[in-house]
PDB file of C-alpha atoms in Angstrom:
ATOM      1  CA  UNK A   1     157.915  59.237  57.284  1.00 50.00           C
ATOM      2  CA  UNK A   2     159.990  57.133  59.716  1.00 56.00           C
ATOM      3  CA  UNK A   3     158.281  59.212  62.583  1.00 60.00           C
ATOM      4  CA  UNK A   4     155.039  58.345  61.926  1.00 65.00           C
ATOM      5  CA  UNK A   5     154.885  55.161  61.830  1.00 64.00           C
ATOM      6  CA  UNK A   6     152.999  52.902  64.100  1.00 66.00           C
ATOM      7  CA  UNK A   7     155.016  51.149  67.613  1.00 71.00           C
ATOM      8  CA  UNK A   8     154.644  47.485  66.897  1.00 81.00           C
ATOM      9  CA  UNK A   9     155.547  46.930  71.170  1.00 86.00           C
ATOM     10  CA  UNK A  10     154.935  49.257  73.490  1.00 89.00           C
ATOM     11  CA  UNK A  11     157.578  48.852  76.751  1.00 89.00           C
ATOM     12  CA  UNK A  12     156.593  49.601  80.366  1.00 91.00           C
ATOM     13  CA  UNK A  13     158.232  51.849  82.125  1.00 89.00           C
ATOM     14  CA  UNK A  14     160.863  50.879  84.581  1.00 91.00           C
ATOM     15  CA  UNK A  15     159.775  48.702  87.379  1.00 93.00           C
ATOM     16  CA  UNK A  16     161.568  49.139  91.207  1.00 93.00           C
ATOM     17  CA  UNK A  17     162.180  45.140  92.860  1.00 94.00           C
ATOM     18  CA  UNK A  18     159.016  45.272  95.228  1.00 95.00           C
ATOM     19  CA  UNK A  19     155.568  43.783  95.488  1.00 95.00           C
ATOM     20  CA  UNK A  20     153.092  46.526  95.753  1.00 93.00           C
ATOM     21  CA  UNK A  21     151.429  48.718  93.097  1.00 92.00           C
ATOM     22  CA  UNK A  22     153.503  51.954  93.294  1.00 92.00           C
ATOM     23  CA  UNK A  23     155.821  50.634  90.422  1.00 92.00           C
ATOM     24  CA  UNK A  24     156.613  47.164  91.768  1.00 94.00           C
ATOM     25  CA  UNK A  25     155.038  43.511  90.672  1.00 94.00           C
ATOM     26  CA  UNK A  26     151.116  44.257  91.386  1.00 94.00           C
ATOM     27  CA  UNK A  27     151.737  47.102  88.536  1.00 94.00           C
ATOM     28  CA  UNK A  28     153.245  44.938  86.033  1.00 93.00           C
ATOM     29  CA  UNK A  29     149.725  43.321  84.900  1.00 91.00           C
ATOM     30  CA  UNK A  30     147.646  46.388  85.623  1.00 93.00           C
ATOM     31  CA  UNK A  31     150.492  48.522  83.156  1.00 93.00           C
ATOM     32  CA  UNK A  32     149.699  45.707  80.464  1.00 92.00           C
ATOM     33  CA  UNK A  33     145.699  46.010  80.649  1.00 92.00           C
ATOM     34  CA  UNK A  34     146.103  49.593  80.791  1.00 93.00           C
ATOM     35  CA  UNK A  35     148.295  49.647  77.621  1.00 91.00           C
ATOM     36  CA  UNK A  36     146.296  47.124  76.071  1.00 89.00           C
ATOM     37  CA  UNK A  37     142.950  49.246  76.603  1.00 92.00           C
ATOM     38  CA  UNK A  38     144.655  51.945  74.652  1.00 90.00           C
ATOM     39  CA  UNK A  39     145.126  50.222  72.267  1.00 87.00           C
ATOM     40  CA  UNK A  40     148.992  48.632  72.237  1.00 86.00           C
ATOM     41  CA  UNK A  41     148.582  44.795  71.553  1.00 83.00           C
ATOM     42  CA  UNK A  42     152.070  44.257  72.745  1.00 87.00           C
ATOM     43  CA  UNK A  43     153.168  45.069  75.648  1.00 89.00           C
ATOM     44  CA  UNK A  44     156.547  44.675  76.852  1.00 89.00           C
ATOM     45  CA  UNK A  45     156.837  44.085  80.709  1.00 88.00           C
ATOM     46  CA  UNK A  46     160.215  45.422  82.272  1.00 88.00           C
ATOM     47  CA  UNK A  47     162.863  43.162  83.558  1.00 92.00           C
ATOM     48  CA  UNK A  48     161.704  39.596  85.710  1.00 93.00           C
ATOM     49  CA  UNK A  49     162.268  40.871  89.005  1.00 92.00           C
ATOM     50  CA  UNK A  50     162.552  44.396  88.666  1.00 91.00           C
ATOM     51  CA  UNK A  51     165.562  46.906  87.656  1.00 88.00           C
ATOM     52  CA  UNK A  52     167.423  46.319  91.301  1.00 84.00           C
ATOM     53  CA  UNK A  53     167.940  50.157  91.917  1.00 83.00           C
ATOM     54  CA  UNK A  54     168.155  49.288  95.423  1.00 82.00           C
ATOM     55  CA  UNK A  55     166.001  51.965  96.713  1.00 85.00           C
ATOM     56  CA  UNK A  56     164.955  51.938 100.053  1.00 89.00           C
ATOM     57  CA  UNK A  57     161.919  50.475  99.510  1.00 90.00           C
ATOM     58  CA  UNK A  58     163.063  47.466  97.542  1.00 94.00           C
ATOM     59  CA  UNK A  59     163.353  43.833  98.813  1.00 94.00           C
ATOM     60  CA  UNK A  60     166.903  42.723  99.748  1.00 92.00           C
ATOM     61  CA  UNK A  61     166.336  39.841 101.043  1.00 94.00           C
ATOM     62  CA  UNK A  62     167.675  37.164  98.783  1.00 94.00           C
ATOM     63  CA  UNK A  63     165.622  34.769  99.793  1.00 95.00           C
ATOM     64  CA  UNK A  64     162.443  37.243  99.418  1.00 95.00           C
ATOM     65  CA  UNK A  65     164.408  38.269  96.316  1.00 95.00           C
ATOM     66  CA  UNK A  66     163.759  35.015  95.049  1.00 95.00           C
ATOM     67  CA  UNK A  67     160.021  34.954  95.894  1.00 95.00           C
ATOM     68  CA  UNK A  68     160.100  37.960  93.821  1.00 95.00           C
ATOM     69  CA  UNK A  69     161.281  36.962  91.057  1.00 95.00           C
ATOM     70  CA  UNK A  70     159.628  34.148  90.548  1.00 95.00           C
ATOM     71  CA  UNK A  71     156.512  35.731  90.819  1.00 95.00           C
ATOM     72  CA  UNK A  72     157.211  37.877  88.513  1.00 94.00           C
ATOM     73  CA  UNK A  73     158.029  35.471  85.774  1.00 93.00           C
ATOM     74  CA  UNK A  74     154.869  33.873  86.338  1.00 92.00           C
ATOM     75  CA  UNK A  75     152.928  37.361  86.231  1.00 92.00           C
ATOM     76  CA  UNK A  76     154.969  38.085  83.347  1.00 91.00           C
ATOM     77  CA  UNK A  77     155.271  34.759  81.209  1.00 89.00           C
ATOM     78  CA  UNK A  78     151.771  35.423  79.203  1.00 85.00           C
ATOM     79  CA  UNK A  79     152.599  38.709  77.649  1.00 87.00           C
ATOM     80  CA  UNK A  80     154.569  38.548  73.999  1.00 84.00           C
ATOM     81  CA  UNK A  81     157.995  38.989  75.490  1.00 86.00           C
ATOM     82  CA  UNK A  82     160.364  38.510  78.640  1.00 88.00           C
ATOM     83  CA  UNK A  83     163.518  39.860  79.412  1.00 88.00           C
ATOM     84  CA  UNK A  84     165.929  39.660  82.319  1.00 89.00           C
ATOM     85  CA  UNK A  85     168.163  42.333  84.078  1.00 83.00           C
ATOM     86  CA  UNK A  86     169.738  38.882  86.574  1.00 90.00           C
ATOM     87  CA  UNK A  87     169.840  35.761  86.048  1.00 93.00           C
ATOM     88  CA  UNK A  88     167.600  32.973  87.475  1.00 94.00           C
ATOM     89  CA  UNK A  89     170.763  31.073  88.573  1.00 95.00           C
ATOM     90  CA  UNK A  90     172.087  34.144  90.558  1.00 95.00           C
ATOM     91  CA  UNK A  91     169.261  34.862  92.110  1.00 95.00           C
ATOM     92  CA  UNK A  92     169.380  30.873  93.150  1.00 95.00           C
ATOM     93  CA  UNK A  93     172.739  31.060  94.669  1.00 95.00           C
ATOM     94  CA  UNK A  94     172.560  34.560  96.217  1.00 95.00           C
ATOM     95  CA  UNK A  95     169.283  33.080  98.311  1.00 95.00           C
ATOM     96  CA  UNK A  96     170.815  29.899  99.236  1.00 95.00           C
ATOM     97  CA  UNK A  97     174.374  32.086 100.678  1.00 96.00           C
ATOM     98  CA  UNK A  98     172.046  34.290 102.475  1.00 94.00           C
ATOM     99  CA  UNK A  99     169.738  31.196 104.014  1.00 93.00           C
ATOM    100  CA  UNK A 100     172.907  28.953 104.257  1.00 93.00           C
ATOM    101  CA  UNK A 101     170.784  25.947 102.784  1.00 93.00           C
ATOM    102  CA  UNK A 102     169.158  25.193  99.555  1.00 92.00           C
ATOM    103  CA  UNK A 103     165.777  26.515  98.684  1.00 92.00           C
ATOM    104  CA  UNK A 104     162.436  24.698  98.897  1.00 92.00           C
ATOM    105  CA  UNK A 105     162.451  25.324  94.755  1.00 93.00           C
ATOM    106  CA  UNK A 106     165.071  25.871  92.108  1.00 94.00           C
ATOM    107  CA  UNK A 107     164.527  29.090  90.507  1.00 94.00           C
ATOM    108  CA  UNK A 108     166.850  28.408  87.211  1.00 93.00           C
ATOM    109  CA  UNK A 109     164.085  25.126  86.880  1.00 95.00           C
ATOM    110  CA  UNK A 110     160.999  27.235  87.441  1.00 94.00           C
ATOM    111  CA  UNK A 111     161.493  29.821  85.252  1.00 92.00           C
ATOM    112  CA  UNK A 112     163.019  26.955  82.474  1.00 93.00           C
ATOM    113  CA  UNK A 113     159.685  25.152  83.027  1.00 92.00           C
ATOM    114  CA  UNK A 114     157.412  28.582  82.492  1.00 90.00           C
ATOM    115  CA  UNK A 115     159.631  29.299  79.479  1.00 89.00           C
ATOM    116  CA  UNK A 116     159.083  25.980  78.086  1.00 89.00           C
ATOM    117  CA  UNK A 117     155.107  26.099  78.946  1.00 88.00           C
ATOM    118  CA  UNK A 118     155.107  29.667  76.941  1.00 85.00           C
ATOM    119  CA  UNK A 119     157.308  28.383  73.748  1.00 84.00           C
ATOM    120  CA  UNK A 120     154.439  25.485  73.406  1.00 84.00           C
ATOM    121  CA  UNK A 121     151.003  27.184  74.383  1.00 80.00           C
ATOM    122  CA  UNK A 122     151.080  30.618  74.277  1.00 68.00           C
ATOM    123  CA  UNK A 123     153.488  31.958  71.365  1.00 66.00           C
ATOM    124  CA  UNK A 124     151.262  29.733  69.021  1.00 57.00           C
ATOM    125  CA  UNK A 125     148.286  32.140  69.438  1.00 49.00           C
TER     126      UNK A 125
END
């Protein structure tokens, strides 16, 4: 029956926007090896960047923000899928308001050039 039949992607749970490994970035690869070593083979990160609850323990810096994130996207560009809960070019303008100058990188480019990277050497696996 419909029930039984097997999860083609497994998601993670909901990540909090923080570094560490109590449900922020450092637990987005360990989730996927953990998943994978039960057995999953695809594993669905959460959101690039995190769910924004704005907990108290969650970055709000923009500019760290936008360390974050882009972190993220690189920790999370290998597994079979991405999604976003904000968009690279928000989280480019809201750190360049809070700093009051432009950022050493563009985020929108950086995660454009990661996508690109994944479309031509890693979905052809």
């Amino acid at each position: 029956g419909f029930g039984r039949q097997p999860r083609v992607f497994v998601r993670e749970y909901d990540k909090s926007s923080k570094w560490g490994k109590d449900n922020g970035l450092q637990s987005v690869v360990t989730g996927a090896l953990s998943l994978g070593l039960l057995g999953h083979a695809f594993v669905l990160p959460d959101m690039i960047g995190g769910n924004k609850y704005e907990n108290d323990d969650e970055v709000r810096d923009a500019e760290e923000y936008a360390e974050l994130y882009v972190r993220w996207m690189q920790a999370s560009i290998a597994m079979p899928s991405v999604q976003f809960s904000v968009l690279p070019d928000s989280v480019q303008r809201a750190a360049e308001a809070a700093r009051g100058t432009a950022l050493e990188y563009n985020v929108v480019e950086l995660c454009s050039r990661y996508l690109r990277a994944r479309e031509t050497a890693l979905l052809p696996l």
